[in-house]
Amino acid sequence: MADAIIRMKDVNKWYGKFHVLRNINLDVAQGERIVVCGPSGSGKSTLIRCINRLEEHQKGQIIVDGTEITNDLRDVEAIRREVGMVFQHFNLFPHLTVLENLTIGPIWVLKTPKAEAEARAMKYLERVRISEQALKFPGQLSGGQQQRVAIARSLCMDPKIMLFDEPTSALDPEMVKEVLDVMIGLAEESGMTMLCVTHEMGFARKVADRVIFMDRGEIIEQNTPDAFFDDPQNERTKLFLSQIL
Ligand code: ADP
Ligand code: MG
């Protein structure tokens, strides 16, 4: 793929003796939206965490926007500035207000002047429809609201790529939709490259260009969402889909 913004070539990773990623080959085009699914323990989180070096791979190559991930910390820092990540458990700073959660990175890392950082933060809080909560602390918000704040916080760093690791799986069912709606809006309005680990099929069908199925550390099957869900080819994919649908 000529215009790939993420290239993973024969990537392998072990936790001790446990071979968690096996010969992963994955090119992600600029602006592409990918949903990653698969059974628990199949290596989905590890795969996306390797893209911003939250986990280290031992073999193969990962190149993000032209920079290969190596032990060179300057490269890792450069890549982390381009890659935002949203986790299952929000990971907001509990002792900072919502607004401060959004401005601390831009002010300290990007050296953005405070007033400008706050103006941008308010813009993103409006985008995730939560600007009226700007002066509250995370603990005063619902799970769905906290996750929307976490998404806005990532966007404030102006990433080129967003990684989502099961962003709705810790939420009460009635809050899942408000977070998915924000993610759908982001996909439709921004043209951002997105990799999202999720089993939300409605989201995948609406947003994904490609669905990737992992099992036991390997990419087993990938396809457009409609083909993937309606006509899975591999037996393991069929078994997995029969369990989540
Ligand atoms: P998934 O996100 O698909 O559920 P993970 O990438 O979290 O899978 O984990 C894949 C496998 O690696 C699991 O068997 C898990 O127990 C194991 N694993 C994850 N993190 C570690 C770690 N830090 N040390 C050892 N084993 C780990
Ligand atoms: Mg996981």
PDB file of C-alpha atoms and ligand atoms in Angstrom:
ATOM      1  CA  MET A   1       0.000   0.000   0.000  1.00  0.00           C
ATOM      2  CA  ALA A   2       1.720   3.179  -1.185  1.00  0.00           C
ATOM      3  CA  ASP A   3       0.014   5.712   1.075  1.00  0.00           C
ATOM      4  CA  ALA A   4      -0.024   3.647   4.281  1.00  0.00           C
ATOM      5  CA  ILE A   5       0.228   5.733   7.435  1.00  0.00           C
ATOM      6  CA  ILE A   6       0.772   2.602   9.534  1.00  0.00           C
ATOM      7  CA  ARG A   7       2.812  -0.325   8.245  1.00  0.00           C
ATOM      8  CA  MET A   8       3.267  -3.499  10.260  1.00  0.00           C
ATOM      9  CA  LYS A   9       5.510  -6.026   8.596  1.00  0.00           C
ATOM     10  CA  ASP A  10       5.970  -9.538  10.011  1.00  0.00           C
ATOM     11  CA  VAL A  11       5.473  -8.228  13.533  1.00  0.00           C
ATOM     12  CA  ASN A  12       5.999 -10.739  16.321  1.00  0.00           C
ATOM     13  CA  LYS A  13       5.810 -10.242  20.029  1.00  0.00           C
ATOM     14  CA  TRP A  14       6.277 -12.464  23.040  1.00  0.00           C
ATOM     15  CA  TYR A  15       5.363 -11.978  26.689  1.00  0.00           C
ATOM     16  CA  GLY A  16       8.151 -14.101  28.132  1.00  0.00           C
ATOM     17  CA  LYS A  17       7.682 -17.404  26.339  1.00  0.00           C
ATOM     18  CA  PHE A  18       4.121 -16.660  25.288  1.00  0.00           C
ATOM     19  CA  HIS A  19       3.942 -15.816  21.581  1.00  0.00           C
ATOM     20  CA  VAL A  20       1.224 -13.158  21.601  1.00  0.00           C
ATOM     21  CA  LEU A  21       1.537 -11.646  18.086  1.00  0.00           C
ATOM     22  CA  ARG A  22       2.378 -13.916  15.164  1.00  0.00           C
ATOM     23  CA  ASN A  23       3.546 -12.529  11.838  1.00  0.00           C
ATOM     24  CA  ILE A  24       1.227  -9.559  11.785  1.00  0.00           C
ATOM     25  CA  ASN A  25       1.135  -7.839   8.403  1.00  0.00           C
ATOM     26  CA  LEU A  26      -1.099  -4.820   8.333  1.00  0.00           C
ATOM     27  CA  ASP A  27      -1.041  -1.643   6.286  1.00  0.00           C
ATOM     28  CA  VAL A  28      -3.455   1.112   7.215  1.00  0.00           C
ATOM     29  CA  ALA A  29      -4.136   3.834   4.661  1.00  0.00           C
ATOM     30  CA  GLN A  30      -4.341   7.469   5.613  1.00  0.00           C
ATOM     31  CA  GLY A  31      -7.942   8.140   6.646  1.00  0.00           C
ATOM     32  CA  GLU A  32      -8.838   4.466   6.812  1.00  0.00           C
ATOM     33  CA  ARG A  33     -11.139   3.217   9.595  1.00  0.00           C
ATOM     34  CA  ILE A  34     -10.418  -0.237  10.879  1.00  0.00           C
ATOM     35  CA  VAL A  35     -12.323  -2.288  13.422  1.00  0.00           C
ATOM     36  CA  VAL A  36     -10.401  -5.071  15.153  1.00  0.00           C
ATOM     37  CA  CYS A  37     -12.362  -7.884  16.751  1.00  0.00           C
ATOM     38  CA  GLY A  38     -11.701 -11.354  18.079  1.00  0.00           C
ATOM     39  CA  PRO A  39     -11.963 -13.456  21.233  1.00  0.00           C
ATOM     40  CA  SER A  40     -10.662 -12.242  24.562  1.00  0.00           C
ATOM     41  CA  GLY A  41      -6.926 -12.891  24.807  1.00  0.00           C
ATOM     42  CA  SER A  42      -6.380 -12.997  21.039  1.00  0.00           C
ATOM     43  CA  GLY A  43      -3.899 -10.093  21.116  1.00  0.00           C
ATOM     44  CA  LYS A  44      -6.072  -7.144  20.017  1.00  0.00           C
ATOM     45  CA  SER A  45      -4.942  -4.777  22.775  1.00  0.00           C
ATOM     46  CA  THR A  46      -1.334  -5.835  22.354  1.00  0.00           C
ATOM     47  CA  LEU A  47      -1.514  -5.174  18.619  1.00  0.00           C
ATOM     48  CA  ILE A  48      -2.773  -1.628  18.924  1.00  0.00           C
ATOM     49  CA  ARG A  49      -0.549  -0.863  21.915  1.00  0.00           C
ATOM     50  CA  CYS A  50       2.495  -1.742  19.795  1.00  0.00           C
ATOM     51  CA  ILE A  51       1.545   1.092  17.420  1.00  0.00           C
ATOM     52  CA  ASN A  52       2.422   3.742  20.032  1.00  0.00           C
ATOM     53  CA  ARG A  53       5.007   1.641  21.826  1.00  0.00           C
ATOM     54  CA  LEU A  54       2.981   1.038  24.955  1.00  0.00           C
ATOM     55  CA  GLU A  55       4.179  -2.496  24.196  1.00  0.00           C
ATOM     56  CA  GLU A  56       7.428  -3.432  22.515  1.00  0.00           C
ATOM     57  CA  HIS A  57       7.569  -5.860  19.605  1.00  0.00           C
ATOM     58  CA  GLN A  58      10.571  -8.151  19.271  1.00  0.00           C
ATOM     59  CA  LYS A  59      10.562  -8.964  15.581  1.00  0.00           C
ATOM     60  CA  GLY A  60       9.425  -7.285  12.384  1.00  0.00           C
ATOM     61  CA  GLN A  61       8.845  -3.649  11.555  1.00  0.00           C
ATOM     62  CA  ILE A  62       6.304  -1.039  12.574  1.00  0.00           C
ATOM     63  CA  ILE A  63       6.417   2.248  10.671  1.00  0.00           C
ATOM     64  CA  VAL A  64       4.076   5.067  11.657  1.00  0.00           C
ATOM     65  CA  ASP A  65       3.850   8.031   9.295  1.00  0.00           C
ATOM     66  CA  GLY A  66       7.279   7.266   7.900  1.00  0.00           C
ATOM     67  CA  THR A  67       9.045   6.763  11.250  1.00  0.00           C
ATOM     68  CA  GLU A  68      10.069   3.272  12.281  1.00  0.00           C
ATOM     69  CA  ILE A  69       9.466   2.393  15.928  1.00  0.00           C
ATOM     70  CA  THR A  70      12.804   1.481  17.456  1.00  0.00           C
ATOM     71  CA  ASN A  71      14.434   1.939  20.835  1.00  0.00           C
ATOM     72  CA  ASP A  72      15.219   5.522  19.866  1.00  0.00           C
ATOM     73  CA  LEU A  73      13.137   7.514  22.327  1.00  0.00           C
ATOM     74  CA  ARG A  74      12.985  10.565  20.081  1.00  0.00           C
ATOM     75  CA  ASP A  75      11.198   8.494  17.448  1.00  0.00           C
ATOM     76  CA  VAL A  76       8.840   7.029  20.040  1.00  0.00           C
ATOM     77  CA  GLU A  77       8.030  10.516  21.310  1.00  0.00           C
ATOM     78  CA  ALA A  78       7.414  11.773  17.788  1.00  0.00           C
ATOM     79  CA  ILE A  79       5.067   8.882  17.105  1.00  0.00           C
ATOM     80  CA  ARG A  80       3.177   9.317  20.370  1.00  0.00           C
ATOM     81  CA  ARG A  81       2.443  12.904  19.414  1.00  0.00           C
ATOM     82  CA  GLU A  82       0.723  11.700  16.283  1.00  0.00           C
ATOM     83  CA  VAL A  83      -1.211   8.860  17.859  1.00  0.00           C
ATOM     84  CA  GLY A  84      -4.055   9.400  20.324  1.00  0.00           C
ATOM     85  CA  MET A  85      -5.388   6.553  22.418  1.00  0.00           C
ATOM     86  CA  VAL A  86      -8.663   5.970  24.227  1.00  0.00           C
ATOM     87  CA  PHE A  87      -8.826   3.133  26.726  1.00  0.00           C
ATOM     88  CA  GLN A  88     -11.588   1.009  28.170  1.00  0.00           C
ATOM     89  CA  HIS A  89     -11.194   2.707  31.558  1.00  0.00           C
ATOM     90  CA  PHE A  90     -11.031   6.389  30.541  1.00  0.00           C
ATOM     91  CA  ASN A  91      -7.762   7.076  32.480  1.00  0.00           C
ATOM     92  CA  LEU A  92      -8.640  10.708  33.223  1.00  0.00           C
ATOM     93  CA  PHE A  93      -6.705  12.564  35.928  1.00  0.00           C
ATOM     94  CA  PRO A  94      -9.150  12.453  38.863  1.00  0.00           C
ATOM     95  CA  HIS A  95      -7.747  15.511  40.655  1.00  0.00           C
ATOM     96  CA  LEU A  96      -8.013  17.796  37.608  1.00  0.00           C
ATOM     97  CA  THR A  97     -11.176  19.346  36.210  1.00  0.00           C
ATOM     98  CA  VAL A  98     -12.465  18.256  32.836  1.00  0.00           C
ATOM     99  CA  LEU A  99     -11.024  21.407  31.278  1.00  0.00           C
ATOM    100  CA  GLU A 100      -7.641  20.870  32.967  1.00  0.00           C
ATOM    101  CA  ASN A 101      -7.601  17.262  31.766  1.00  0.00           C
ATOM    102  CA  LEU A 102      -7.879  18.615  28.229  1.00  0.00           C
ATOM    103  CA  THR A 103      -5.352  21.428  28.507  1.00  0.00           C
ATOM    104  CA  ILE A 104      -2.531  19.799  30.480  1.00  0.00           C
ATOM    105  CA  GLY A 105      -1.089  17.943  27.459  1.00  0.00           C
ATOM    106  CA  PRO A 106      -1.239  20.877  25.032  1.00  0.00           C
ATOM    107  CA  ILE A 107       0.220  23.287  27.629  1.00  0.00           C
ATOM    108  CA  TRP A 108       3.057  21.089  28.903  1.00  0.00           C
ATOM    109  CA  VAL A 109       3.861  18.921  25.903  1.00  0.00           C
ATOM    110  CA  LEU A 110       2.922  21.056  22.919  1.00  0.00           C
ATOM    111  CA  LYS A 111       3.751  24.375  24.686  1.00  0.00           C
ATOM    112  CA  THR A 112       0.435  25.864  23.602  1.00  0.00           C
ATOM    113  CA  PRO A 113      -0.397  29.139  25.417  1.00  0.00           C
ATOM    114  CA  LYS A 114      -3.002  28.507  28.135  1.00  0.00           C
ATOM    115  CA  ALA A 115      -5.760  30.698  26.663  1.00  0.00           C
ATOM    116  CA  GLU A 116      -5.394  29.036  23.282  1.00  0.00           C
ATOM    117  CA  ALA A 117      -5.346  25.553  24.857  1.00  0.00           C
ATOM    118  CA  GLU A 118      -8.541  26.383  26.752  1.00  0.00           C
ATOM    119  CA  ALA A 119     -10.276  27.705  23.659  1.00  0.00           C
ATOM    120  CA  ARG A 120      -9.408  24.560  21.746  1.00  0.00           C
ATOM    121  CA  ALA A 121     -10.478  22.392  24.681  1.00  0.00           C
ATOM    122  CA  MET A 122     -13.882  24.085  24.784  1.00  0.00           C
ATOM    123  CA  LYS A 123     -14.262  23.517  21.051  1.00  0.00           C
ATOM    124  CA  TYR A 124     -13.656  19.790  21.464  1.00  0.00           C
ATOM    125  CA  LEU A 125     -15.887  19.591  24.541  1.00  0.00           C
ATOM    126  CA  GLU A 126     -18.656  21.087  22.426  1.00  0.00           C
ATOM    127  CA  ARG A 127     -17.920  18.557  19.737  1.00  0.00           C
ATOM    128  CA  VAL A 128     -18.465  15.699  22.200  1.00  0.00           C
ATOM    129  CA  ARG A 129     -21.443  17.631  23.604  1.00  0.00           C
ATOM    130  CA  ILE A 130     -20.203  18.060  27.128  1.00  0.00           C
ATOM    131  CA  SER A 131     -18.991  21.661  27.358  1.00  0.00           C
ATOM    132  CA  GLU A 132     -21.344  22.423  30.253  1.00  0.00           C
ATOM    133  CA  GLN A 133     -19.317  19.999  32.431  1.00  0.00           C
ATOM    134  CA  ALA A 134     -15.965  21.708  31.839  1.00  0.00           C
ATOM    135  CA  LEU A 135     -15.391  22.747  35.452  1.00  0.00           C
ATOM    136  CA  LYS A 136     -16.452  19.466  37.043  1.00  0.00           C
ATOM    137  CA  PHE A 137     -14.128  16.684  38.150  1.00  0.00           C
ATOM    138  CA  PRO A 138     -14.206  13.313  36.363  1.00  0.00           C
ATOM    139  CA  GLY A 139     -15.694  11.585  39.407  1.00  0.00           C
ATOM    140  CA  GLN A 140     -18.769  13.804  39.108  1.00  0.00           C
ATOM    141  CA  LEU A 141     -19.541  12.538  35.605  1.00  0.00           C
ATOM    142  CA  SER A 142     -21.180   9.362  34.335  1.00  0.00           C
ATOM    143  CA  GLY A 143     -19.047   6.735  32.595  1.00  0.00           C
ATOM    144  CA  GLY A 144     -20.310   7.774  29.189  1.00  0.00           C
ATOM    145  CA  GLN A 145     -19.513  11.407  29.900  1.00  0.00           C
ATOM    146  CA  GLN A 146     -16.035  10.500  31.147  1.00  0.00           C
ATOM    147  CA  GLN A 147     -15.331   8.526  28.015  1.00  0.00           C
ATOM    148  CA  ARG A 148     -16.426  11.443  25.840  1.00  0.00           C
ATOM    149  CA  VAL A 149     -14.049  13.655  27.821  1.00  0.00           C
ATOM    150  CA  ALA A 150     -11.271  11.117  27.204  1.00  0.00           C
ATOM    151  CA  ILE A 151     -11.951  11.278  23.464  1.00  0.00           C
ATOM    152  CA  ALA A 152     -11.918  15.084  23.529  1.00  0.00           C
ATOM    153  CA  ARG A 153      -8.682  15.024  25.502  1.00  0.00           C
ATOM    154  CA  SER A 154      -7.005  12.922  22.823  1.00  0.00           C
ATOM    155  CA  LEU A 155      -8.285  15.200  20.069  1.00  0.00           C
ATOM    156  CA  CYS A 156      -6.774  18.248  21.800  1.00  0.00           C
ATOM    157  CA  MET A 157      -3.331  16.818  21.039  1.00  0.00           C
ATOM    158  CA  ASP A 158      -4.187  17.020  17.350  1.00  0.00           C
ATOM    159  CA  PRO A 159      -3.353  13.405  16.497  1.00  0.00           C
ATOM    160  CA  LYS A 160      -3.189  12.000  12.988  1.00  0.00           C
ATOM    161  CA  ILE A 161      -4.261   8.574  14.169  1.00  0.00           C
ATOM    162  CA  MET A 162      -6.688   7.540  16.908  1.00  0.00           C
ATOM    163  CA  LEU A 163      -6.550   4.159  18.612  1.00  0.00           C
ATOM    164  CA  PHE A 164      -9.546   2.955  20.608  1.00  0.00           C
ATOM    165  CA  ASP A 165      -9.347  -0.099  22.855  1.00  0.00           C
ATOM    166  CA  GLU A 166     -12.865  -1.320  23.650  1.00  0.00           C
ATOM    167  CA  PRO A 167     -13.999   2.213  24.497  1.00  0.00           C
ATOM    168  CA  THR A 168     -17.552   1.163  25.341  1.00  0.00           C
ATOM    169  CA  SER A 169     -17.073  -2.183  27.045  1.00  0.00           C
ATOM    170  CA  ALA A 170     -16.834  -0.760  30.572  1.00  0.00           C
ATOM    171  CA  LEU A 171     -19.984   1.335  30.147  1.00  0.00           C
ATOM    172  CA  ASP A 172     -23.512   0.690  31.278  1.00  0.00           C
ATOM    173  CA  PRO A 173     -25.612  -0.239  28.252  1.00  0.00           C
ATOM    174  CA  GLU A 174     -27.540   3.041  28.179  1.00  0.00           C
ATOM    175  CA  MET A 175     -24.286   4.975  27.792  1.00  0.00           C
ATOM    176  CA  VAL A 176     -22.812   3.001  24.930  1.00  0.00           C
ATOM    177  CA  LYS A 177     -24.717   4.863  22.255  1.00  0.00           C
ATOM    178  CA  GLU A 178     -23.643   8.365  23.304  1.00  0.00           C
ATOM    179  CA  VAL A 179     -19.987   7.320  23.030  1.00  0.00           C
ATOM    180  CA  LEU A 180     -20.449   5.485  19.728  1.00  0.00           C
ATOM    181  CA  ASP A 181     -22.288   8.501  18.325  1.00  0.00           C
ATOM    182  CA  VAL A 182     -19.307  10.704  19.164  1.00  0.00           C
ATOM    183  CA  MET A 183     -16.964   8.225  17.471  1.00  0.00           C
ATOM    184  CA  ILE A 184     -19.205   8.013  14.406  1.00  0.00           C
ATOM    185  CA  GLY A 185     -19.223  11.815  14.225  1.00  0.00           C
ATOM    186  CA  LEU A 186     -15.456  11.888  14.477  1.00  0.00           C
ATOM    187  CA  ALA A 187     -15.105   9.344  11.690  1.00  0.00           C
ATOM    188  CA  GLU A 188     -17.546  11.131   9.414  1.00  0.00           C
ATOM    189  CA  GLU A 189     -16.389  14.689   9.996  1.00  0.00           C
ATOM    190  CA  SER A 190     -12.640  14.440  10.444  1.00  0.00           C
ATOM    191  CA  GLY A 191     -11.240  11.927   7.981  1.00  0.00           C
ATOM    192  CA  MET A 192      -9.024  10.764  10.862  1.00  0.00           C
ATOM    193  CA  THR A 193      -7.262   7.418  10.603  1.00  0.00           C
ATOM    194  CA  MET A 194      -8.917   5.218  13.236  1.00  0.00           C
ATOM    195  CA  LEU A 195      -8.170   1.774  14.623  1.00  0.00           C
ATOM    196  CA  CYS A 196     -10.823   0.582  16.983  1.00  0.00           C
ATOM    197  CA  VAL A 197     -10.992  -2.630  18.969  1.00  0.00           C
ATOM    198  CA  THR A 198     -14.695  -3.227  19.486  1.00  0.00           C
ATOM    199  CA  HIS A 199     -17.400  -5.825  19.110  1.00  0.00           C
ATOM    200  CA  GLU A 200     -20.040  -3.210  18.341  1.00  0.00           C
ATOM    201  CA  MET A 201     -21.257  -4.518  15.028  1.00  0.00           C
ATOM    202  CA  GLY A 202     -23.543  -1.579  14.271  1.00  0.00           C
ATOM    203  CA  PHE A 203     -20.606   0.765  14.666  1.00  0.00           C
ATOM    204  CA  ALA A 204     -18.408  -1.427  12.468  1.00  0.00           C
ATOM    205  CA  ARG A 205     -21.006  -1.567   9.707  1.00  0.00           C
ATOM    206  CA  LYS A 206     -21.547   2.157   9.782  1.00  0.00           C
ATOM    207  CA  VAL A 207     -17.985   3.391  10.069  1.00  0.00           C
ATOM    208  CA  ALA A 208     -15.390   0.747   9.235  1.00  0.00           C
ATOM    209  CA  ASP A 209     -13.713   0.452   5.868  1.00  0.00           C
ATOM    210  CA  ARG A 210     -12.319  -2.889   6.994  1.00  0.00           C
ATOM    211  CA  VAL A 211     -12.913  -5.359   9.811  1.00  0.00           C
ATOM    212  CA  ILE A 212      -9.995  -7.447  11.024  1.00  0.00           C
ATOM    213  CA  PHE A 213     -10.521 -10.648  12.954  1.00  0.00           C
ATOM    214  CA  MET A 214      -7.779 -11.885  15.274  1.00  0.00           C
ATOM    215  CA  ASP A 215      -7.451 -15.212  17.002  1.00  0.00           C
ATOM    216  CA  ARG A 216      -4.505 -16.541  19.019  1.00  0.00           C
ATOM    217  CA  GLY A 217      -2.184 -13.752  17.960  1.00  0.00           C
ATOM    218  CA  GLU A 218      -2.876 -13.922  14.242  1.00  0.00           C
ATOM    219  CA  ILE A 219      -4.951 -11.992  11.765  1.00  0.00           C
ATOM    220  CA  ILE A 220      -7.258 -14.736  10.557  1.00  0.00           C
ATOM    221  CA  GLU A 221      -9.589 -12.875   8.255  1.00  0.00           C
ATOM    222  CA  GLN A 222     -10.306  -9.351   7.059  1.00  0.00           C
ATOM    223  CA  ASN A 223     -12.962  -7.865   4.867  1.00  0.00           C
ATOM    224  CA  THR A 224     -15.411  -5.019   4.401  1.00  0.00           C
ATOM    225  CA  PRO A 225     -17.899  -5.018   7.295  1.00  0.00           C
ATOM    226  CA  ASP A 226     -20.845  -6.296   5.288  1.00  0.00           C
ATOM    227  CA  ALA A 227     -18.879  -9.172   3.773  1.00  0.00           C
ATOM    228  CA  PHE A 228     -17.236  -9.925   7.099  1.00  0.00           C
ATOM    229  CA  PHE A 229     -20.436 -10.147   9.114  1.00  0.00           C
ATOM    230  CA  ASP A 230     -22.725 -11.595   6.448  1.00  0.00           C
ATOM    231  CA  ASP A 231     -20.368 -14.072   4.840  1.00  0.00           C
ATOM    232  CA  PRO A 232     -17.460 -15.001   7.125  1.00  0.00           C
ATOM    233  CA  GLN A 233     -15.064 -17.487   5.534  1.00  0.00           C
ATOM    234  CA  ASN A 234     -12.992 -18.963   8.320  1.00  0.00           C
ATOM    235  CA  GLU A 235     -14.421 -21.479  10.809  1.00  0.00           C
ATOM    236  CA  ARG A 236     -12.966 -19.565  13.747  1.00  0.00           C
ATOM    237  CA  THR A 237     -14.590 -16.354  12.526  1.00  0.00           C
ATOM    238  CA  LYS A 238     -17.929 -18.119  12.188  1.00  0.00           C
ATOM    239  CA  LEU A 239     -17.663 -19.517  15.696  1.00  0.00           C
ATOM    240  CA  PHE A 240     -16.750 -16.092  17.114  1.00  0.00           C
ATOM    241  CA  LEU A 241     -19.606 -14.348  15.319  1.00  0.00           C
ATOM    242  CA  SER A 242     -22.079 -16.977  16.466  1.00  0.00           C
ATOM    243  CA  GLN A 243     -21.088 -16.125  20.035  1.00  0.00           C
ATOM    244  CA  ILE A 244     -21.375 -12.340  19.818  1.00  0.00           C
ATOM    245  CA  LEU A 245     -24.428 -12.004  17.568  1.00  0.00           C
TER     246      LEU A 245
HETATM  247  P1  ADP B   1      -7.146  -9.043  23.892  1.00  0.00           P
HETATM  248  O1  ADP B   1      -7.049  -7.561  23.935  1.00  0.00           O
HETATM  249  O2  ADP B   1      -7.469  -9.584  22.541  1.00  0.00           O
HETATM  250  O3  ADP B   1      -8.102  -9.584  24.922  1.00  0.00           O
HETATM  251  P2  ADP B   1      -4.437  -8.969  24.912  1.00  0.00           P
HETATM  252  O4  ADP B   1      -3.609  -8.350  23.843  1.00  0.00           O
HETATM  253  O5  ADP B   1      -4.797  -8.129  26.062  1.00  0.00           O
HETATM  254  O6  ADP B   1      -5.712  -9.650  24.249  1.00  0.00           O
HETATM  255  O7  ADP B   1      -3.686 -10.231  25.487  1.00  0.00           O
HETATM  256  C1  ADP B   1      -3.289 -11.316  24.690  1.00  0.00           C
HETATM  257  C2  ADP B   1      -2.685 -12.388  25.566  1.00  0.00           C
HETATM  258  O8  ADP B   1      -1.494 -11.909  26.160  1.00  0.00           O
HETATM  259  C3  ADP B   1      -3.584 -12.839  26.704  1.00  0.00           C
HETATM  260  O9  ADP B   1      -3.429 -14.227  26.834  1.00  0.00           O
HETATM  261  C4  ADP B   1      -3.027 -12.121  27.892  1.00  0.00           C
HETATM  262  O10 ADP B   1      -3.237 -12.862  29.071  1.00  0.00           O
HETATM  263  C5  ADP B   1      -1.561 -12.021  27.571  1.00  0.00           C
HETATM  264  N1  ADP B   1      -0.964 -10.801  28.126  1.00  0.00           N
HETATM  265  C6  ADP B   1      -1.404  -9.547  27.963  1.00  0.00           C
HETATM  266  N2  ADP B   1      -0.607  -8.654  28.580  1.00  0.00           N
HETATM  267  C7  ADP B   1       0.370  -9.375  29.165  1.00  0.00           C
HETATM  268  C8  ADP B   1       1.524  -9.051  29.955  1.00  0.00           C
HETATM  269  N3  ADP B   1       1.813  -7.780  30.239  1.00  0.00           N
HETATM  270  N4  ADP B   1       2.303 -10.067  30.368  1.00  0.00           N
HETATM  271  C9  ADP B   1       2.019 -11.342  30.067  1.00  0.00           C
HETATM  272  N5  ADP B   1       0.967 -11.734  29.318  1.00  0.00           N
HETATM  273  C10 ADP B   1       0.146 -10.764  28.880  1.00  0.00           C
HETATM  274 MG    MG B   2      -8.040  -6.144  25.040  1.00  0.00          MG
END
